[in-house]
CSV table of C-alpha atoms in Angstrom, one decimal:
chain,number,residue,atom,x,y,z
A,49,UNK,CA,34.7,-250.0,-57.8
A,50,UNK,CA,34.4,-246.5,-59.0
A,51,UNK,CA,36.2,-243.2,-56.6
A,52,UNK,CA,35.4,-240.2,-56.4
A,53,UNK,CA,37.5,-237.1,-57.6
A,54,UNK,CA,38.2,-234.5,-54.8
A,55,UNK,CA,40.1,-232.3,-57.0
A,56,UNK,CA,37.4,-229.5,-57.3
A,57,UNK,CA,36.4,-229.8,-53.3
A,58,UNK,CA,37.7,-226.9,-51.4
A,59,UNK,CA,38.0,-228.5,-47.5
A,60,UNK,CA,38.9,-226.7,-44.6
A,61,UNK,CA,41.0,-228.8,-41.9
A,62,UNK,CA,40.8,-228.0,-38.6
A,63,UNK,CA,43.2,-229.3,-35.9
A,64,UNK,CA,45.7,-228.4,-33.6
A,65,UNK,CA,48.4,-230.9,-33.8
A,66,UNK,CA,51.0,-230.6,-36.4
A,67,UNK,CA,51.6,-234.4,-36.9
A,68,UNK,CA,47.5,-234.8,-37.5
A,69,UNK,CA,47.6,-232.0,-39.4
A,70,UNK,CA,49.9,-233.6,-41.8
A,71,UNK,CA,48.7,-237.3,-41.8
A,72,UNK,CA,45.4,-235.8,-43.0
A,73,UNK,CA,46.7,-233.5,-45.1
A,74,UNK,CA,49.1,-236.6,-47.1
A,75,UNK,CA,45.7,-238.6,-47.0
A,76,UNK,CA,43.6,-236.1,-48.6
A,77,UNK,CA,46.0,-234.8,-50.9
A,78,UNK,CA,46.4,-239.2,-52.1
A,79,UNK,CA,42.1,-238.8,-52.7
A,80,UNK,CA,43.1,-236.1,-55.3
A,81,UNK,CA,42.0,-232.9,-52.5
A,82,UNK,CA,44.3,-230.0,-53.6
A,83,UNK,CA,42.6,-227.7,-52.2
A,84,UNK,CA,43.1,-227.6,-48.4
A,85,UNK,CA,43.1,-224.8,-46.2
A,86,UNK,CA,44.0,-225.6,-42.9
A,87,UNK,CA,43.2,-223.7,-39.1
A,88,UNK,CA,44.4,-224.9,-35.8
A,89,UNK,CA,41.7,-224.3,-33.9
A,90,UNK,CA,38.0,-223.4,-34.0
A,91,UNK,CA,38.6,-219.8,-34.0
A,92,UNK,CA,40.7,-219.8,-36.9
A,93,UNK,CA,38.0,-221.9,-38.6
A,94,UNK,CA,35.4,-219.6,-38.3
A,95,UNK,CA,37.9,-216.4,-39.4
A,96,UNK,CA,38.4,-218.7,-42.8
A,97,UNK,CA,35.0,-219.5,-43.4
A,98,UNK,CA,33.8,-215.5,-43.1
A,99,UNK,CA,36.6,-215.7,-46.3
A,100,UNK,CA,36.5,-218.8,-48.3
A,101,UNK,CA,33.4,-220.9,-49.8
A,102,UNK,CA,33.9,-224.1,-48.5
A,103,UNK,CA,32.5,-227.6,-49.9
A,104,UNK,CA,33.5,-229.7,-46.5
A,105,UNK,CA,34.9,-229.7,-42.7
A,106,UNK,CA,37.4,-232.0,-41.3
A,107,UNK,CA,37.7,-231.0,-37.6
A,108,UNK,CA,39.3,-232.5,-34.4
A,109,UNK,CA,37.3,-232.3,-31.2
A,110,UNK,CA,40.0,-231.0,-28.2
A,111,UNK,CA,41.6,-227.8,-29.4
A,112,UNK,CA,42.4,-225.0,-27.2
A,113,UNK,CA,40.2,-221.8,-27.9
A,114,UNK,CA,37.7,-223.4,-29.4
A,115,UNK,CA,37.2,-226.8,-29.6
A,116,UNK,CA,36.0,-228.6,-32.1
A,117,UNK,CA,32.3,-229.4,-30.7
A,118,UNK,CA,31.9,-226.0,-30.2
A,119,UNK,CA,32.6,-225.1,-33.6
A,120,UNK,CA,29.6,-227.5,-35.1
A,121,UNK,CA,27.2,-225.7,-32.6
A,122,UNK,CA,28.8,-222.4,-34.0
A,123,UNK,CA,28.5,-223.5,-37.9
A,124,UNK,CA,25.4,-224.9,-37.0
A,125,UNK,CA,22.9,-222.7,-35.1
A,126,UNK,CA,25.4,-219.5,-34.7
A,127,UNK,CA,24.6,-215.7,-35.7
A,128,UNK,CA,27.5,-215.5,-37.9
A,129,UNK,CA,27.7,-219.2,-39.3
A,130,UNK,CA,28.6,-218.6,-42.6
A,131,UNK,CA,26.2,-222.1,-43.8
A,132,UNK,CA,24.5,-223.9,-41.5
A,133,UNK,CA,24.1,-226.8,-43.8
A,134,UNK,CA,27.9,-227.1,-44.4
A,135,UNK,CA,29.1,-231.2,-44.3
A,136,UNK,CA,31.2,-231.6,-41.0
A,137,UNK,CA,33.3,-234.7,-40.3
A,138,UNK,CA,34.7,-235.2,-36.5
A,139,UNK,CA,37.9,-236.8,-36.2
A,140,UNK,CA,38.2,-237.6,-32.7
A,141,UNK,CA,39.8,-240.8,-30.8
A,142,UNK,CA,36.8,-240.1,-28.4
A,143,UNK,CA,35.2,-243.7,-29.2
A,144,UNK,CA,32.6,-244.1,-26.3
A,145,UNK,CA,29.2,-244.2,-27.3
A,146,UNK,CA,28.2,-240.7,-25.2
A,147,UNK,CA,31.0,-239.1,-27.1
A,148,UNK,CA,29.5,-240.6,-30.7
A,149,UNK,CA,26.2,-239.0,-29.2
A,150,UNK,CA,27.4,-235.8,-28.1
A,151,UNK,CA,28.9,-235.1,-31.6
A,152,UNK,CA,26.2,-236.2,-33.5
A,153,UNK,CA,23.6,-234.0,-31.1
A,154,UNK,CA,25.8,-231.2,-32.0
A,155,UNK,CA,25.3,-231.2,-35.4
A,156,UNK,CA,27.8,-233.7,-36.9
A,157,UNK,CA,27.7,-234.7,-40.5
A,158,UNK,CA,29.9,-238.0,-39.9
A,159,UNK,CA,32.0,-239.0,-36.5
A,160,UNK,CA,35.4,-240.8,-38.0
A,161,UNK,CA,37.3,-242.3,-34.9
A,162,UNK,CA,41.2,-241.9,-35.0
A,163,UNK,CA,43.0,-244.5,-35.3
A,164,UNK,CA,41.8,-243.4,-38.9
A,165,UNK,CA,42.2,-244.9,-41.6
A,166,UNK,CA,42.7,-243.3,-45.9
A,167,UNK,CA,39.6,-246.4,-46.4
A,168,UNK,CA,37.6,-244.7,-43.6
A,169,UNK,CA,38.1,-241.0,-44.2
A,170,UNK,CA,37.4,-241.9,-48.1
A,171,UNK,CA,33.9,-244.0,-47.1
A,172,UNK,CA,32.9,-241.2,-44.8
A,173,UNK,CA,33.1,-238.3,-47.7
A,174,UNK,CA,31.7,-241.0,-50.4
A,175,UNK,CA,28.8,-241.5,-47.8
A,176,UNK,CA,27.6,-237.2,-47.7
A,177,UNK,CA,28.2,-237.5,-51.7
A,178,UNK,CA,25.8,-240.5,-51.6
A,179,UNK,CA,23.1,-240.7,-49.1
A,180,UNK,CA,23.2,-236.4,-47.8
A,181,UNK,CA,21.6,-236.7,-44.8
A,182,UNK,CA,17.9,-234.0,-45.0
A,183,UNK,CA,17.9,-231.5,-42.3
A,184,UNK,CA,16.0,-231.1,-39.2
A,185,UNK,CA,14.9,-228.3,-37.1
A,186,UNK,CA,13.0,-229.1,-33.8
A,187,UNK,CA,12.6,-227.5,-30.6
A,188,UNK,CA,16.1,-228.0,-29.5
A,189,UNK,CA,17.9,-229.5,-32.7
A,190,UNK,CA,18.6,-228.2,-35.9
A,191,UNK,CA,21.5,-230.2,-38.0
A,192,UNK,CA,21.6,-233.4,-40.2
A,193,UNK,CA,18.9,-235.8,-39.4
A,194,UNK,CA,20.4,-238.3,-37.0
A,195,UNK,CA,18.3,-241.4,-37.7
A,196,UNK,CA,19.8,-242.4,-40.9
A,197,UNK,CA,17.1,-244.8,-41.3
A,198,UNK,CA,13.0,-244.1,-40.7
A,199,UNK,CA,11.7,-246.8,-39.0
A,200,UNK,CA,7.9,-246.6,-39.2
A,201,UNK,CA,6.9,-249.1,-35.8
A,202,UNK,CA,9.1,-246.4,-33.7
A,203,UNK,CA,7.6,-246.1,-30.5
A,204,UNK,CA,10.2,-244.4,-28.2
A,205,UNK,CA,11.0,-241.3,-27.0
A,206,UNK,CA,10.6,-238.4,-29.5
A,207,UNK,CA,13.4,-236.8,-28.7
A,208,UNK,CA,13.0,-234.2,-31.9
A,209,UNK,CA,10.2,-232.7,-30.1
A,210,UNK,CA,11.1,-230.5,-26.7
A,211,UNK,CA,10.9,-227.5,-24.6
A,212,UNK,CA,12.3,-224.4,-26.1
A,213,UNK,CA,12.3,-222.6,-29.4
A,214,UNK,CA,16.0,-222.3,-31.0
A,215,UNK,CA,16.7,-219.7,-33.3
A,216,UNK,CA,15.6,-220.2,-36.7
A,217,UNK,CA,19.0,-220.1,-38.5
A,218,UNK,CA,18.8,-221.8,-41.9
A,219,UNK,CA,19.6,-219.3,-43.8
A,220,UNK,CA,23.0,-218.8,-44.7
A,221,UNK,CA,24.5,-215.5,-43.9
A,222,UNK,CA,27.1,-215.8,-46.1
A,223,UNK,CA,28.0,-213.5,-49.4
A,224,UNK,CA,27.8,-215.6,-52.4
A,225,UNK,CA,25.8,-218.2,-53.5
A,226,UNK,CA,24.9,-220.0,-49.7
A,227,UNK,CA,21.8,-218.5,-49.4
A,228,UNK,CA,20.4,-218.8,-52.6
A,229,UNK,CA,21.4,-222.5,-52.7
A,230,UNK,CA,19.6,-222.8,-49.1
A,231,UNK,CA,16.7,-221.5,-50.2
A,232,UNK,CA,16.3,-223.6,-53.1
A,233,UNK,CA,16.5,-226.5,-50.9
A,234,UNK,CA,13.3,-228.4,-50.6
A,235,UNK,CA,11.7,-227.4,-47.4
A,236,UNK,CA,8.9,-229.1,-46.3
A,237,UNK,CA,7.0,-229.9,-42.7
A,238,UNK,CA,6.5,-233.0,-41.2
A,239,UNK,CA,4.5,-233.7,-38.4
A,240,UNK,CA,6.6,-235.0,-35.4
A,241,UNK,CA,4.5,-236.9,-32.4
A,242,UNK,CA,5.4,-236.6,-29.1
A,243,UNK,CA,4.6,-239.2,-26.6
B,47,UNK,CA,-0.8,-240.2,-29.6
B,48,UNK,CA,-0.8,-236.9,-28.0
B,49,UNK,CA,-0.7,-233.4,-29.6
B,50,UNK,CA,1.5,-232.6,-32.9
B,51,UNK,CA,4.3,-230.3,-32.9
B,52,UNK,CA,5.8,-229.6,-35.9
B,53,UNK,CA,9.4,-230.9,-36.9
B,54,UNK,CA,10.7,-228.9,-40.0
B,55,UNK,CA,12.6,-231.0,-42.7
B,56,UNK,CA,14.9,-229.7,-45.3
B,57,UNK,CA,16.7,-230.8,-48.1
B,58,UNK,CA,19.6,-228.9,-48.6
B,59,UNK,CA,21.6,-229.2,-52.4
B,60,UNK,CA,24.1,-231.4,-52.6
B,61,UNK,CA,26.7,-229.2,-53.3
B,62,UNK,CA,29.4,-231.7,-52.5
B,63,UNK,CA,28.3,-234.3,-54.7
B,64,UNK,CA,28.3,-231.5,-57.7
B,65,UNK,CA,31.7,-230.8,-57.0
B,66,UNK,CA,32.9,-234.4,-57.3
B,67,UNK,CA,33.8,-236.1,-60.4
B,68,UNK,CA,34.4,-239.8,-61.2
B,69,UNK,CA,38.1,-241.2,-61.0
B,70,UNK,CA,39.5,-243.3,-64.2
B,71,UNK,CA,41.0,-245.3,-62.0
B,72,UNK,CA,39.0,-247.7,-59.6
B,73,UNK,CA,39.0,-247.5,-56.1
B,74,UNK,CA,41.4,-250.0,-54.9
B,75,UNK,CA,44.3,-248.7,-57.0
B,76,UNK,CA,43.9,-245.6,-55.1
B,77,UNK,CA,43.6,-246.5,-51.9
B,78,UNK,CA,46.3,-248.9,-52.5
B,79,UNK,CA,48.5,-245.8,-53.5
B,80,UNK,CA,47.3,-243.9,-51.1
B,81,UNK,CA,48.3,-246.1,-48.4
B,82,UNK,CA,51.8,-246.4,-49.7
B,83,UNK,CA,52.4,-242.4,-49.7
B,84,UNK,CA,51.4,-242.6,-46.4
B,85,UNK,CA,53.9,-245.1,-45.5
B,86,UNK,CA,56.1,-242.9,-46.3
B,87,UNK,CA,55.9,-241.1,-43.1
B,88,UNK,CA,56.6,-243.9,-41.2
B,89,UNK,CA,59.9,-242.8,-40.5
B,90,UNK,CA,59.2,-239.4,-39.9
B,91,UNK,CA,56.7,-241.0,-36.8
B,92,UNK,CA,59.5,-243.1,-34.9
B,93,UNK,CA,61.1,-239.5,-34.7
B,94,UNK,CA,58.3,-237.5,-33.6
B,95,UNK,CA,56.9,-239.8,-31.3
B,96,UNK,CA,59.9,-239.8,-29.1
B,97,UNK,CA,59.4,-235.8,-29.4
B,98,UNK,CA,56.4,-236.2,-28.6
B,99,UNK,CA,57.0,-238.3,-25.2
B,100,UNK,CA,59.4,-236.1,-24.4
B,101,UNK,CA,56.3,-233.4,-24.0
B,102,UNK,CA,54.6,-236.1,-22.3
B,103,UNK,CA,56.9,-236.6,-19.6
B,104,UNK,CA,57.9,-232.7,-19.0
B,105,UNK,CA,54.1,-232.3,-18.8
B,106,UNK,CA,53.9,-234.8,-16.1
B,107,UNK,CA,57.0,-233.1,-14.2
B,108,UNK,CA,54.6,-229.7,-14.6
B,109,UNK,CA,51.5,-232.0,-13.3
B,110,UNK,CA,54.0,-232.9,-10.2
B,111,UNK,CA,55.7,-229.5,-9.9
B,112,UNK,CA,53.1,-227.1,-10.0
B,113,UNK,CA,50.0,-227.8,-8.0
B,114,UNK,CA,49.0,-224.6,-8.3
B,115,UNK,CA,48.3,-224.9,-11.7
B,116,UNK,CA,47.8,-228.6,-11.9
B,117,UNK,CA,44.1,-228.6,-13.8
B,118,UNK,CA,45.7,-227.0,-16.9
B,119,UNK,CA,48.9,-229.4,-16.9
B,120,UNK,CA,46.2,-232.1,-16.7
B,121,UNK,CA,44.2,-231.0,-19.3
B,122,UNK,CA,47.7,-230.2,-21.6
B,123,UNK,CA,48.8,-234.0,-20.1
B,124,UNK,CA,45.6,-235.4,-22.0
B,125,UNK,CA,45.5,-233.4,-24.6
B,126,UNK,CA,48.9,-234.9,-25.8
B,127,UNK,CA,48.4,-238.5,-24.7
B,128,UNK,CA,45.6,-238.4,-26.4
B,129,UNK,CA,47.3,-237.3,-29.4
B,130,UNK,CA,49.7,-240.0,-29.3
B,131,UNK,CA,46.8,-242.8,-28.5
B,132,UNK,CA,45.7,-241.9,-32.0
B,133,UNK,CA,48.6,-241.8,-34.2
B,134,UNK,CA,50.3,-245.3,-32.6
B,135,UNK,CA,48.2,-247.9,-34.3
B,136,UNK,CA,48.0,-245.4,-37.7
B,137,UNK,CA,52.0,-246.2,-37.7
B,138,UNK,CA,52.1,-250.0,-36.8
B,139,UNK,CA,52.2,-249.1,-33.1
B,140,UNK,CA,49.0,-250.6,-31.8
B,141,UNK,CA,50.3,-250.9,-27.8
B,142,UNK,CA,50.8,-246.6,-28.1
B,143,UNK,CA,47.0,-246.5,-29.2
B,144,UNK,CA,46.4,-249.5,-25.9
B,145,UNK,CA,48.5,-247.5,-23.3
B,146,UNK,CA,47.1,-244.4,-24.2
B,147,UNK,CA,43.6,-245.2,-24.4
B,148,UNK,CA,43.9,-247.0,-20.9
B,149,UNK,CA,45.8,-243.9,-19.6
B,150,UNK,CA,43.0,-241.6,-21.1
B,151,UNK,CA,40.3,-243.9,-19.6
B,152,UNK,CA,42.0,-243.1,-16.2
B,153,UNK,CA,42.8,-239.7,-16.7
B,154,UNK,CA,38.7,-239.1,-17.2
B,155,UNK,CA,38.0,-240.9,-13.5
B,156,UNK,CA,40.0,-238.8,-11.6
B,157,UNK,CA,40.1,-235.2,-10.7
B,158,UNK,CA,43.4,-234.2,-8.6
B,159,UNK,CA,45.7,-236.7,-8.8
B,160,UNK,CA,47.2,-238.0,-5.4
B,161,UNK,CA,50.3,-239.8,-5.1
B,162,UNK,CA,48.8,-243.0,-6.1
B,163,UNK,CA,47.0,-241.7,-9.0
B,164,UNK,CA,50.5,-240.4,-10.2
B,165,UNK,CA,52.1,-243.2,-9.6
B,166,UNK,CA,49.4,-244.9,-11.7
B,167,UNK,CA,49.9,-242.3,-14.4
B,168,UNK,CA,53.7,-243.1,-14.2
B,169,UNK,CA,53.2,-246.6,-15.1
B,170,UNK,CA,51.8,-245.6,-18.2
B,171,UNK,CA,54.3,-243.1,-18.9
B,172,UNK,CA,56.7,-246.0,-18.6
B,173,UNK,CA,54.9,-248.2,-20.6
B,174,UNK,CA,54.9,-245.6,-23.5
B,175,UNK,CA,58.2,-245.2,-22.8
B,176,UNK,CA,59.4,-248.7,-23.1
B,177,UNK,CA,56.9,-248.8,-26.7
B,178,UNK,CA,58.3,-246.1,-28.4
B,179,UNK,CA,62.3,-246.3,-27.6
B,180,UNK,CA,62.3,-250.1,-27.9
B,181,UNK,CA,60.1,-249.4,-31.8
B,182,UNK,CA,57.7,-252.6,-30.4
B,183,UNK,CA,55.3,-252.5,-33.4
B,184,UNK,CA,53.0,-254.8,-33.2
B,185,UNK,CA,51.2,-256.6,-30.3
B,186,UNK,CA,54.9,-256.2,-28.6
B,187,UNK,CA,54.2,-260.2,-28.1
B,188,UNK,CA,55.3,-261.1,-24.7
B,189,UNK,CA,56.2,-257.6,-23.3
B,190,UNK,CA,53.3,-256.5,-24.8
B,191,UNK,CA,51.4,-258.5,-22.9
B,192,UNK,CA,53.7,-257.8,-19.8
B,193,UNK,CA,53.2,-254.0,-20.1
B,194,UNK,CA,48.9,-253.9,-21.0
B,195,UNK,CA,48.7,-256.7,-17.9
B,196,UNK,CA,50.7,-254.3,-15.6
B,197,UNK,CA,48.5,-251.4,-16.6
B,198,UNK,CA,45.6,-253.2,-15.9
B,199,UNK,CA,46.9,-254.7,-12.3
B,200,UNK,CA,48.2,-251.1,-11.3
B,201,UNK,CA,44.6,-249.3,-12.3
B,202,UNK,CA,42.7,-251.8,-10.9
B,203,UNK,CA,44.8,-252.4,-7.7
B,204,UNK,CA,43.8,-247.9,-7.2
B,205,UNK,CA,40.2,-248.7,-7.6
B,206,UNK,CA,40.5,-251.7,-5.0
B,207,UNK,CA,41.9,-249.6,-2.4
B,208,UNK,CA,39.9,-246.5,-3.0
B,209,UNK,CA,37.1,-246.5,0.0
B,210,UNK,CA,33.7,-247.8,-0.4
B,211,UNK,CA,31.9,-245.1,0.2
């Protein structure tokens, strides 16, 4: 089966323990990804992203300052998110299912659940290289579209449609090229149904 | 069918995918290598792990010794067992990644710990204990089995006695 090259894929790792810090760092760097930069918490993370174009986020959930959740909601729908459309992985040993849900409300690109493995980490990047996930932006969401898969007969709660307006923040505010490539995403409407 | 409200939808370059390139070699042979650099660290693991139940247990002492502050040792307590319940199985220690998940589990159901939730807490800290200096990789067999049962019988023997009501 053919692999991927990460050699040209600038990712920022974000975690506070020194012992994750490496594992993920010896795994990457075995996928061919030489070009890590590395924060220990969310703060950090979004100090590096005001300086470096980055292609991809590895993050942990708990961190002290700011955790790892709150950094998606940051990247995602934040004043000073430097690209809200930025891939985002969460590493987290948090398996339970409201966990899964609360990262993926968030904003998450891909959840990967520690114990993790150099076959996982590698399916979950080869998955946002293959099938990218469109964007959404409802009353109360805006991140990677969380039903992977449309299901036409859907008749349950419409839970992309709610109560209050949330900033409209898809444009990049970063210098470079983010907001040019933003814009010359396809953008199109959609009518969502509520019940 | 009620109303429409509009849902906006947007397809953002793939700027990942144009940043990739294809590997000569296939994808087994790399993950195959991969997983061999990483073995590497095995030793470095069965060293830091005992550091890092060393942490554990003086952060227990500061959960015991400092009720003052005991919400932040808790929170520093489960931070780091947490920690460890992820790296265990990574390394061939499967029972780390048990203990600390049930310990984790627990740690999430209660909110100041009494003398019977520490003790409770303490029979995990054990358990860990016994893992990591005895190096059980593995299912630990038959004191695996001894340790996760105990667990089980000491959490489940709280939640019996807690009241009703």
């Amino acid at each position: 089966m053919q692999s991927y090259n990460l050699d040209n894929v600038k990712i920022l790792v974000v975690e506070d323990n020194w012992h994750w810090r490496r594992i993920i760092r010896t795994m990457l760097a075995s996928l061919g990804a030489r070009d890590l930069i590395i924060a220990e918490d969310g703060k950090e993370a979004l100090e590096l992203l005001a300086d470096h174009s980055v292609d991809l986020v590895i993050c942990d959930w708990m961190m002290p300052n700011l955790s790892g959740i709150e950094l998606v909601r940051r990247l995602r729908t934040g004043e000073d998110s430097p690209n809200v459309y930025i891939p985002i992985m969460m590493l987290t040993a948090h398996t339970e299912k409201s966990r899964v849900e609360e990262a993926r409300d968030a904003g998450v690109t891909e959840v990967l659940t520690k114990p993790l493995s150099i076959k996982d980490l590698y399916s979950h990047i080869a998955a946002i290289i293959e099938n990218p996930r469109q964007f959404v932006r409802n009353e109360t969401y805006f991140g990677p579209d969380r039903r992977r898969k449309r299901d036409i007969y859907y008749r349950g709660p419409e839970r992309r449609v709610a109560q209050t307006p949330p900033p409209d923040r898809t444009q990049p505010k970063a210098a470079g090229g983010d907001a040019d490539e933003a814009r010359a995403g396809d953008v199109e409407d959609k009518a969502a149904q509520s019940q | 069918m009620t109303g429409s409200k509009k849902a906006q939808f947007i397809r953002p370059p793939n700027l990942l995918a144009a940043k990739v390139t294809i590997s000569d070699e296939d994808l087994e042979t790399r993950l195959k290598r991969a997983n061999k650099l990483l073995r590497t660290m095995d030793q470095d693991y069965t060293e830091w792990v005992e550091q890092d139940l060393a942490a554990l247990k003086q952060c227990l002492a500061d959960v015991k010794g400092d009720p003052d502050d005991i919400q932040a040792h808790l929170k520093e307590f489960y931070r780091r067992t947490h920690d460890m319940k992820g790296q265990g199985e990574l390394f061939g220690y499967p029972l780390i990644t048990e203990v600390g998940e049930s310990l984790c589990r627990f740690l999430r159901q209660i909110e100041t710990p009494g003398p019977k939730e520490l003790n409770v807490i303490e029979h995990h800290v054990d358990a860990l204990t016994v893992v990591v200096l005895n190096r059980i990789q593995g299912d630990g067999g038959a004191t695996g089995r001894e340790l996760t049962l105990g667990l089980q019988t000491a959490v489940q023997k709280l939640i019996a006695a807690e009241p009703s009501s």
